[in-house]
Each structure stands twice: as C-alpha cells, then as structure tokens.
C-alpha cells in the first residue's frame, strides 16, 4: 500500500518531529531555569537558546502547513486503491483516526502560529514579557504534535487493512434531515451571520466565543450548504473535493482564508485576555477582519452566482 | 555617554575577572584601558561590546542599558552605534576591500547607489582607491589594519572599541594608526584596550589602568 | 546578500563541491526511479486504454477454461452493448532458448478490438498472408529465430499441436522495432491457426470482449452479465487499470528499500557536512556578529547559502535524470522492471512528468537540506563570540 507520497509524508513527518523534540528540550530548560532578572551564565545561555527554539518552531510551522496539504494529496493518491473511495474524503472517513489526524494537525498549526505571533510581539520589548505564555503554549503544542503522529500512524495501519469504504455515500446522502449536532441548519446560518458581524467587537471573551462559533458554523455550512453550490449538485456535500483541480483548487482558498482569519482573531482574543495591550494588536484584528470578509465573499459567491444563472436555489 | 556602575564579572569556573568596576565617560575622545594580560581588560571590552553580560551591575551606553538587552536589540544597537577593531583584523581574507566594507551594510538593506557612495568616500579618504578590488589576503599588515578601521567606521558609529589594535603592527604602521584615530576623535568615543606604551605620548588622552579586575 | 553568500561558498570549494556532487547523484537516482515508475505506469495505462470495456472469462473453481463462443448471441441481447468479440491468445513454449511466445489471433477481415494490432494488421499484404498459413512476428522474436537459422527457422516455424503433429506457419512480416507492442516475443496469426496452436476447438475462445455504447452504463451491464453467467469472471477496464497501477506504485520492497537507503545517506551526509563546521566558518559567523549582524541576519545568510546549493543540485540532478531517461532510455535502471512478462523489454520510455512529482521531490530534498543546515548554523550562531575571537 505504500507509495512514494506516503513514504515522503512519513519522512518529513519524522524529520519535523525530531527537531520539535529538540525544541521541547529547550522548552523544559526555559521552564525550569528562565529568570530574566538573573545575571548568571545559564540565563545568558538560555536567552541564546530561545533563538534556536524559535527557528525550530518557524521551520515546524512551515513544514506542518506543507504536511497538511500533502496529507490530503497523499490520501487522494490512494483513493484508487480502496474500493468506493472517490477522493480523499472516502479515505479519511474510512476509520476514526482520519478526521482526528486532520483536526490534530489543524490545532497544532494554530498553536504554532499562535506561538509565533506572541514572539513577534515580544520582539518589540527589551525584556521577555510573554515568555511564560510561550513556554506553556509550546507544551500544549507538543502534546498535539504527539497526538497527531499517533493518530496518523494508527490511521495508516488501519487503512492498510481496509479494502472497501463507503466514501461519499454518507456525505452524498440527501436524507432530508436538516440537523447537525442536533441544531437546524437555519439556526447554524443565523449563528454564522451573527458571529460574522460580531467579529468587529473588541472584548476578548466575546471574540473568543463568537470566533469559535464562526469557525464551527462555517465548517458545517461549507460541508452541507456551500459545497453543493460549488459542485452545482444538490446531493454532493463534501469538503474535500473542492480541493481538487476539477474545481480549480478553490477549496484551498476557502479554507486558507477561513483559518487565517480565525487564527488571527483567536490570537487577538487570547493576547487580550492576558491584558497585553499592544498597538499591533489592533493590526491583527484588521488582518483577521480582512480575511474574514474575503472568506465570506468567496463562499457566498457560489450560491449567488448559481441563483443568478439558474433562477432557483438548490 | 558610557557609564559602568558596580560591574562584576565572575566566570563559570569561579574566576572573578572584574571586581566592582565603575567608569564614566562623558566626552568624545580617546580613552585607553591599560593592563597586562589577564588583568580583565578584554573582559571589560567584551561587556562594552555586548558580547558578554556582567554578573552584577549596570552598563549604559548612549542611554541604553545594554547589560540586560535581548540579543536582537543588542545586535541592532551594535550595528548602529559600535564599531569594533580586532587585534588580528578579522577580515574576510578571500574578499576584496570593497566587499569587506560591504558586509556591515548588508543588514541595513541600503540601496546600491548609497552603499557605493558610502564605501567609496571612505576608501578615498584613507587612500586605498587604487586597491579597492584587491583581495585583503594580499595586502600588507598596515593596509589590512586600515581596512579593519574603515569597516568599523562604515556605519558611522558613536563608539569605537579596539582590542590590542597595534599588537600586530610595526612602528610606522602604529604611527599611521594613531594618525587615523586622531582624525575622528572629535566626534567619537574611541576606547582602546592595550598594553602598548605608544599611546602614552598622545596629548589629551585619558588612561585607565586596570589590574586584577580593578580600575585604578 | 545573495552575492555575499555566493562568494563565501566559492571560498569553500573543497568542502562544497563534494557535497554538491553527492547531492546531485542522489537526486538523480531517486528522481530517475520515480519518473521511470511514473512513466511506465502511464505507458501501461495508455496501452490499457486500448483494452475492451468489459472482458469475460470462463472461470471454474478459480481456473480459466476456454469460453464457448455461442454465448455471444445471448450477450448481444443486452441493451447498450456496442460490439462483442471473441479473442484467442496464449503462451506457447517451444523447447529452445527458454522462449515464451505470446500468440495472438486476429481476424484478417474482421474488426480487431486491440487498436495496436489493428494498426499492424492494416500494413500487412493480405493476399500473400492468406495464400498459405502465415504469421507476423515481432522484431525480438525474429532476432532469436536468426540465431537458430540452422534449424530452418528463417522463413517459417513448426508448432507442435496437441496431437503431437507439426503445424508450419510461414513468416510473412516482421513488426517494426519502434512500434509500441505488448511483448517482443509476439506472434500474430489468423485466429483459426491461433486456436489450433493453443489447443482450442473452433467454437472456443480465450475470452470474450465487450464494448459498451455509454460508459456510464458499464456497471448495469456488468450486473446483467453476472446475473446471466454467475460462473464467469467479468473484468471492467477501470479495475484492470487500477490493478496495474498497484503493480507500479512502487514495485514493492525493492524500490522502497533503495530510495530509503539513498534518503538516509543524503541526510547523514548533510548532517555530517554541517556538524563538521570548521573553526573557520564559526569564526566567520563570530566576526559577522561582532560587526553588528543579528542572529536573524546570519540565519538569512545561511539560508541563502543552503538554498543555492540545494536548488542548484536539485535542478542539475533532476534535469540529468530526465536526459538520462530520454536519451539513454533508462539503461540499467529499467532492468528492475523488465524481465517480467508485463513489459516489452525493448520498450522506449516516454517521459511523463507531472507537476506534483516535481514539487514533491523538490520539497523533499530542498526542504530537508535547508532544514538541517539552518538548525546547525543557528547553533553556531548562538555560540559565544568572545571565546572565538580572543
């Protein structure tokens, strides 16, 4: 079952993991010994090592972004081997670990970007005000990196025993239930709109709550509503097919704008909670809103253009 | 402009290189730090350049407390305000004079025209125009020293630190060196650590003697 | 910055040239292997495109038996079928040269399902072909016959039939070497002679092939066929393609082992190169820091250096792999794949290169090289400058 892409995936995964273990060691040292007020040699060395950790985290961010795309691509390359699978979604849903892997990958990507943006703010200061947040974020991040690898290995081990999957049959269904997580789609739509409008609010806690709602409702609506307009097929509901070249890779733009705006807004909220008042914080907010508007324009373009062309809703 | 307060430096092996050093420099000019080897003068120079941090005490350069400055701020400060002249010149021996002078300017991302202007004025001023594309390995010791000084001057820093700058030079070149530093002493602090007696003869120079980590 | 990095690299020729060289070789080997597998896969896929939409075998207890041709009428009753053909082919093993001849029967006046055979047959002078029992053989087979010309195989060949009698086929033509054919031990002959040689009765065939009018109806037609002939093995073209893909998607263990070995060599070398950072380059970093470069600036320099080496080596290795496959037709390497019945051993490699393969190889090499280089450069960039300079 191994092919070149999966081999490559594992190779880069292992490489990235090894360097992140290095970063973990540094993180432990920082956790136990970092004390800005100390003038000891150890402190001096630690400040130097924090730069090394930063490089590693930058590189991990870069490779984890590439690996998410690669993961989906590699799965797509497998889809002909497993009966019933038509694209990555069939493979990814073939066992429980597929979606877990993807979620863990996304969370670790978010934590990496979070770490880096804190570091970006810290650079302005002549002391290390955010070091504690960075240390804890990294510990959390490492847990997700391990989880991600664990899920990934289990996913492939189970996948190699699978010969037939249901593929889109679940996603393809048109069973008429308009419920997701027990909530009607109309309500999800209202949540989507409200949380979108509230993204210009400044309060950290409100931002955190609404951004979470926005992310969840967006993902649900992309899968269940917008996707059928992208494919122009009422029964085709799948978040993965839009990543293929048949749909000119539009999915990458959709998800990229969504995740970028969410990541920035979460960073804004969390940094605000720590009462870190920074001029650049409002810049982050503006970037977030920019991407959010881009995302919303992108997704509503498909239903609207469909309606204009055909005069009906799907 | 340079203010050292109660600075102590103890190395990891327990050696106390500096003991409660206090030093204040408020005017431009030439300052000599004299002492035998092992007296702590190199340590003090390293602290001033920000290569090392003191164990206790405060170091203030041009109003900036560098004793506790994170690395990226320190390198920025060093780039803008400190020029360093080494004992062994430390030039890139395979590169030409022009290219060696380019190196400190690379992080500044200047445009090519401005960069060229800066370098050529300096090369012209110190009479090396005809050799500017010669690789530094082939230059004489005195010429190499001149390139090293030019490199320290290229960013127009307020402070010039020199570590035994005359140790590898013969008498003539030492005199040229003295002339050179004399030419820009009016608008810079030139801080030289040395054990060479030749500096005793220059007028209006302030000499600090250091012995056993104590300035006397 | 790029300029400066270039100059520094050129100053360290002794260290950088061997590294670049090894880098190029490894990129070359891995890319050749991967492009080769991809291309062979593509070629097979293209060849399979000529196969019929559905093929029916008479399979009993997992073994193939001759299929009775009269079921053709029954099949033609199913709606949506464009055409039905019986096909006769099989291996014949004479007692010399350890030879395996692939015998394929064709209908001189009928339509032949296989487009490649169709192409060959149209070139044949039919009247002389029908005068006496004749065959068309591939170039490879012809060369073997030449070696045994003392036996009289120069213009004909004797096949032994089931009842031990001899059956002579005259050589009527030789297939052009450059033609794309399934095997170079190929014998093409009239379908009735093929049946004779391979021991089929007149009303039997190896399989029955079906083309459908509308590709979307294939599954329904197969369902109907299965309903009618529950014992028969019914194969869809797309399933055939998938099974061939599987065959090439890493000719299993061997290729995997080779590429893994090469990759680890590559990594080890990179690590070795970078850890053996001599005192000179550490001193360089220290000087740069002393004259005001920040760790980030040094990192950028090292990144540029590593990128120059990596991109140069990658492009050189990758291009030479393409040239090697194009002009030397993958000599030596291709032996891993041939010598099996799947591939004509005189195969001309057409290079199929997709963007994704290029980018994944690029990502693999350039990324891992830069990654290791930078981390190690960082480590030396954060070492204390004072010790090095004093």
mmCIF file of C-alpha atoms in Angstrom, chain B residues 65-187:
data_model
loop_
_atom_site.group_PDB
_atom_site.id
_atom_site.type_symbol
_atom_site.label_atom_id
_atom_site.label_comp_id
_atom_site.label_asym_id
_atom_site.label_seq_id
_atom_site.Cartn_x
_atom_site.Cartn_y
_atom_site.Cartn_z
ATOM 1 C CA UNK B 65 21.214 49.729 29.351
ATOM 2 C CA UNK B 66 22.975 47.024 27.396
ATOM 3 C CA UNK B 67 23.697 44.751 30.317
ATOM 4 C CA UNK B 68 20.247 43.184 30.030
ATOM 5 C CA UNK B 69 19.376 43.695 26.412
ATOM 6 C CA UNK B 70 17.995 40.738 24.420
ATOM 7 C CA UNK B 71 20.173 39.601 21.563
ATOM 8 C CA UNK B 72 18.284 41.092 18.631
ATOM 9 C CA UNK B 73 18.150 44.512 20.278
ATOM 10 C CA UNK B 74 21.816 44.236 21.147
ATOM 11 C CA UNK B 75 22.855 43.426 17.588
ATOM 12 C CA UNK B 76 20.774 46.296 16.291
ATOM 13 C CA UNK B 77 22.381 48.619 18.800
ATOM 14 C CA UNK B 78 25.821 47.312 17.904
ATOM 15 C CA UNK B 79 25.155 47.772 14.216
ATOM 16 C CA UNK B 80 24.202 51.404 14.679
ATOM 17 C CA UNK B 81 26.435 52.557 17.473
ATOM 18 C CA UNK B 82 29.530 50.416 17.932
ATOM 19 C CA UNK B 83 32.478 49.791 15.653
ATOM 20 C CA UNK B 84 34.892 47.070 16.664
ATOM 21 C CA UNK B 85 38.572 46.783 15.714
ATOM 22 C CA UNK B 86 40.208 43.431 16.405
ATOM 23 C CA UNK B 87 43.781 42.604 17.209
ATOM 24 C CA UNK B 88 44.079 40.164 14.303
ATOM 25 C CA UNK B 89 41.979 42.361 11.976
ATOM 26 C CA UNK B 90 39.493 39.503 11.308
ATOM 27 C CA UNK B 91 38.852 40.477 7.722
ATOM 28 C CA UNK B 92 37.362 38.110 5.178
ATOM 29 C CA UNK B 93 40.668 37.323 3.575
ATOM 30 C CA UNK B 94 39.282 35.993 0.281
ATOM 31 C CA UNK B 95 37.186 39.072 -0.367
ATOM 32 C CA UNK B 96 38.274 42.442 -1.711
ATOM 33 C CA UNK B 97 38.478 45.663 0.294
ATOM 34 C CA UNK B 98 35.252 46.859 -1.247
ATOM 35 C CA UNK B 99 33.435 43.628 -0.390
ATOM 36 C CA UNK B 100 34.746 43.625 3.160
ATOM 37 C CA UNK B 101 33.351 47.109 3.651
ATOM 38 C CA UNK B 102 30.023 45.967 2.201
ATOM 39 C CA UNK B 103 29.497 43.342 4.874
ATOM 40 C CA UNK B 104 28.378 45.595 7.774
ATOM 41 C CA UNK B 105 25.950 47.329 5.399
ATOM 42 C CA UNK B 106 24.147 44.166 4.265
ATOM 43 C CA UNK B 107 21.712 44.006 7.239
ATOM 44 C CA UNK B 108 20.746 47.635 6.612
ATOM 45 C CA UNK B 109 19.405 46.868 3.126
ATOM 46 C CA UNK B 110 20.655 50.138 1.676
ATOM 47 C CA UNK B 111 20.178 50.804 -1.995
ATOM 48 C CA UNK B 112 23.193 50.089 -4.181
ATOM 49 C CA UNK B 113 23.874 53.698 -5.018
ATOM 50 C CA UNK B 114 24.001 54.907 -1.439
ATOM 51 C CA UNK B 115 26.081 51.913 -0.446
ATOM 52 C CA UNK B 116 28.592 52.584 -3.202
ATOM 53 C CA UNK B 117 28.830 56.231 -2.219
ATOM 54 C CA UNK B 118 29.456 55.408 1.433
ATOM 55 C CA UNK B 119 32.159 52.871 0.710
ATOM 56 C CA UNK B 120 33.942 54.882 -1.946
ATOM 57 C CA UNK B 121 34.138 58.051 0.121
ATOM 58 C CA UNK B 122 35.724 56.095 2.927
ATOM 59 C CA UNK B 123 38.150 54.248 0.671
ATOM 60 C CA UNK B 124 39.104 57.527 -0.931
ATOM 61 C CA UNK B 125 39.618 59.204 2.418
ATOM 62 C CA UNK B 126 42.103 56.573 3.549
ATOM 63 C CA UNK B 127 43.938 56.363 0.197
ATOM 64 C CA UNK B 128 43.083 52.840 -0.834
ATOM 65 C CA UNK B 129 41.130 53.689 -4.000
ATOM 66 C CA UNK B 130 43.605 52.010 -6.337
ATOM 67 C CA UNK B 131 43.486 48.758 -4.333
ATOM 68 C CA UNK B 132 39.760 48.598 -3.630
ATOM 69 C CA UNK B 133 39.211 45.436 -5.658
ATOM 70 C CA UNK B 134 42.258 43.617 -4.403
ATOM 71 C CA UNK B 135 41.619 40.725 -2.037
ATOM 72 C CA UNK B 136 42.660 41.575 1.506
ATOM 73 C CA UNK B 137 44.844 38.496 1.918
ATOM 74 C CA UNK B 138 47.388 40.126 -0.393
ATOM 75 C CA UNK B 139 47.566 43.443 1.458
ATOM 76 C CA UNK B 140 50.290 44.434 3.901
ATOM 77 C CA UNK B 141 49.628 44.378 7.654
ATOM 78 C CA UNK B 142 49.222 48.138 7.763
ATOM 79 C CA UNK B 143 46.769 48.141 4.884
ATOM 80 C CA UNK B 144 44.777 45.381 6.475
ATOM 81 C CA UNK B 145 44.632 47.403 9.659
ATOM 82 C CA UNK B 146 43.325 50.363 7.683
ATOM 83 C CA UNK B 147 40.600 48.216 6.127
ATOM 84 C CA UNK B 148 39.660 46.956 9.585
ATOM 85 C CA UNK B 149 39.321 50.523 10.837
ATOM 86 C CA UNK B 150 37.300 51.523 7.793
ATOM 87 C CA UNK B 151 34.987 48.613 8.394
ATOM 88 C CA UNK B 152 34.474 49.794 11.965
ATOM 89 C CA UNK B 153 33.714 53.305 10.691
ATOM 90 C CA UNK B 154 31.418 52.484 7.790
ATOM 91 C CA UNK B 155 28.178 52.659 9.774
ATOM 92 C CA UNK B 156 29.315 55.914 11.376
ATOM 93 C CA UNK B 157 29.106 54.623 14.968
ATOM 94 C CA UNK B 158 29.365 56.820 18.063
ATOM 95 C CA UNK B 159 31.667 54.404 19.847
ATOM 96 C CA UNK B 160 34.764 52.648 18.526
ATOM 97 C CA UNK B 161 36.108 49.743 20.566
ATOM 98 C CA UNK B 162 39.571 48.401 19.798
ATOM 99 C CA UNK B 163 41.228 45.332 21.232
ATOM 100 C CA UNK B 164 45.042 45.481 21.125
ATOM 101 C CA UNK B 165 44.901 47.238 17.739
ATOM 102 C CA UNK B 166 48.643 47.832 17.491
ATOM 103 C CA UNK B 167 49.920 44.439 18.582
ATOM 104 C CA UNK B 168 50.486 43.150 15.053
ATOM 105 C CA UNK B 169 51.943 46.365 13.605
ATOM 106 C CA UNK B 170 55.430 47.730 13.143
ATOM 107 C CA UNK B 171 56.371 51.209 14.338
ATOM 108 C CA UNK B 172 55.484 53.049 11.104
ATOM 109 C CA UNK B 173 52.100 51.459 10.864
ATOM 110 C CA UNK B 174 51.491 52.209 14.535
ATOM 111 C CA UNK B 175 52.042 55.864 13.773
ATOM 112 C CA UNK B 176 49.647 55.702 10.828
ATOM 113 C CA UNK B 177 47.107 54.096 13.115
ATOM 114 C CA UNK B 178 47.479 56.897 15.642
ATOM 115 C CA UNK B 179 47.016 59.476 12.912
ATOM 116 C CA UNK B 180 43.914 57.730 11.715
ATOM 117 C CA UNK B 181 42.214 57.616 15.088
ATOM 118 C CA UNK B 182 43.281 61.152 15.734
ATOM 119 C CA UNK B 183 41.337 62.213 12.645
ATOM 120 C CA UNK B 184 37.977 61.163 14.038
ATOM 121 C CA UNK B 185 38.427 61.528 17.784
ATOM 122 C CA UNK B 186 36.402 64.737 17.872
ATOM 123 C CA UNK B 187 33.060 63.123 17.184
#
